[in-house]
Each structure stands twice: as C-alpha cells, then as structure tokens.
C-alpha cells in the first residue's frame, strides 16, 4: 500500500473518531437538558419552602418576644 492510501485510511479513521466524539457530546448535552428540565420544578419547590421557613422564623421571633414579655407579667 502506498503512502497516500495509508494517509487516506488514517484520515478516514480520524474522521470516524471525531464523529463519534461529536455524537457523544451531543448525547450528553441532551441528557443534561433533560435533567435540568426535570429538576426545575423541584428547585422552584425548594425556593418556596425556603421562603416559608424564612417567614416562619420571623413569626417565631415575634412569638418568642411575646412569650418572654408575658413571662415578666406578675398577677
């Protein structure tokens, strides 16, 4: 086999490997997109729960101050 034919075979193999890599990257990007779309609602729920906790902490502070104030009241 002459040098030209050897180089052409190398080129064909290199192009095949490149296509395989590009396809694998595309597959992984698609998986990432699917995973992100599936966790988006969960992230929203987490954010809502964090806001609820923040609001409840504010209520707890107010209630604790009220309890402490009432403890100081003598009959």
CSV table of C-alpha atoms in Angstrom, one decimal:
chain,number,residue,atom,x,y,z
A,1,UNK,CA,0.0,0.0,0.0
A,2,UNK,CA,1.4,3.4,-0.9
A,3,UNK,CA,1.8,6.3,1.5
A,4,UNK,CA,-1.2,8.1,0.0
A,5,UNK,CA,-3.5,5.2,0.7
A,6,UNK,CA,-2.2,4.9,4.2
A,7,UNK,CA,-2.8,8.5,4.9
A,8,UNK,CA,-6.3,8.3,3.5
A,9,UNK,CA,-7.1,5.3,5.8
A,10,UNK,CA,-5.7,7.3,8.7
A,11,UNK,CA,-7.9,10.3,7.7
A,12,UNK,CA,-11.0,8.1,7.5
A,13,UNK,CA,-10.3,6.6,10.9
A,14,UNK,CA,-9.6,10.0,12.4
A,15,UNK,CA,-12.9,11.4,10.9
A,16,UNK,CA,-14.8,8.5,12.3
A,17,UNK,CA,-13.4,9.0,15.8
A,18,UNK,CA,-14.2,12.7,15.5
A,19,UNK,CA,-17.8,12.0,14.5
A,20,UNK,CA,-18.1,9.5,17.4
A,21,UNK,CA,-16.8,12.2,19.9
A,22,UNK,CA,-19.2,14.9,18.5
A,23,UNK,CA,-22.1,12.5,18.7
A,24,UNK,CA,-21.2,11.6,22.3
A,25,UNK,CA,-21.0,15.3,23.2
A,26,UNK,CA,-24.4,15.9,21.6
A,27,UNK,CA,-25.9,12.9,23.6
A,28,UNK,CA,-24.5,14.2,26.9
A,29,UNK,CA,-25.8,17.7,26.2
A,30,UNK,CA,-29.3,16.3,25.5
A,31,UNK,CA,-29.1,14.3,28.8
A,32,UNK,CA,-28.1,17.5,30.6
A,33,UNK,CA,-31.1,19.3,29.1
A,34,UNK,CA,-33.5,16.6,30.1
A,35,UNK,CA,-32.1,16.5,33.7
A,36,UNK,CA,-32.3,20.3,34.0
A,37,UNK,CA,-35.9,20.4,32.8
A,38,UNK,CA,-36.8,17.7,35.3
A,39,UNK,CA,-35.2,19.4,38.3
A,40,UNK,CA,-36.5,22.9,37.5
A,41,UNK,CA,-39.9,22.3,39.3
A,42,UNK,CA,-38.0,20.8,42.3
A,43,UNK,CA,-35.8,23.9,42.5
A,44,UNK,CA,-39.0,26.0,42.5
A,45,UNK,CA,-40.4,24.0,45.3
A,46,UNK,CA,-37.2,24.3,47.3
A,47,UNK,CA,-37.3,28.1,46.8
A,48,UNK,CA,-40.8,28.2,48.1
A,49,UNK,CA,-40.0,26.1,51.1
A,50,UNK,CA,-37.0,28.3,51.9
A,51,UNK,CA,-39.2,31.4,51.8
A,52,UNK,CA,-41.8,29.7,54.0
A,53,UNK,CA,-39.0,28.9,56.5
A,54,UNK,CA,-37.9,32.5,56.4
A,55,UNK,CA,-41.4,33.7,57.1
A,56,UNK,CA,-41.9,31.2,59.9
A,57,UNK,CA,-38.6,32.3,61.5
A,58,UNK,CA,-39.9,35.9,61.6
A,59,UNK,CA,-43.1,34.7,63.2
A,60,UNK,CA,-41.1,32.6,65.7
A,61,UNK,CA,-39.1,35.6,66.7
A,62,UNK,CA,-42.3,37.7,67.3
A,63,UNK,CA,-43.9,34.9,69.2
A,64,UNK,CA,-40.8,34.3,71.4
A,65,UNK,CA,-40.7,38.0,72.3
A,66,UNK,CA,-44.4,37.9,73.2
A,67,UNK,CA,-43.9,34.9,75.4
A,68,UNK,CA,-40.8,36.4,77.1
A,69,UNK,CA,-42.8,39.7,77.6
A,70,UNK,CA,-45.7,37.8,79.1
A,71,UNK,CA,-43.4,35.8,81.5
A,72,UNK,CA,-42.5,39.1,83.1
A,73,UNK,CA,-46.1,40.0,83.9
A,74,UNK,CA,-47.0,39.4,87.6
A,75,UNK,CA,-50.5,38.6,88.6
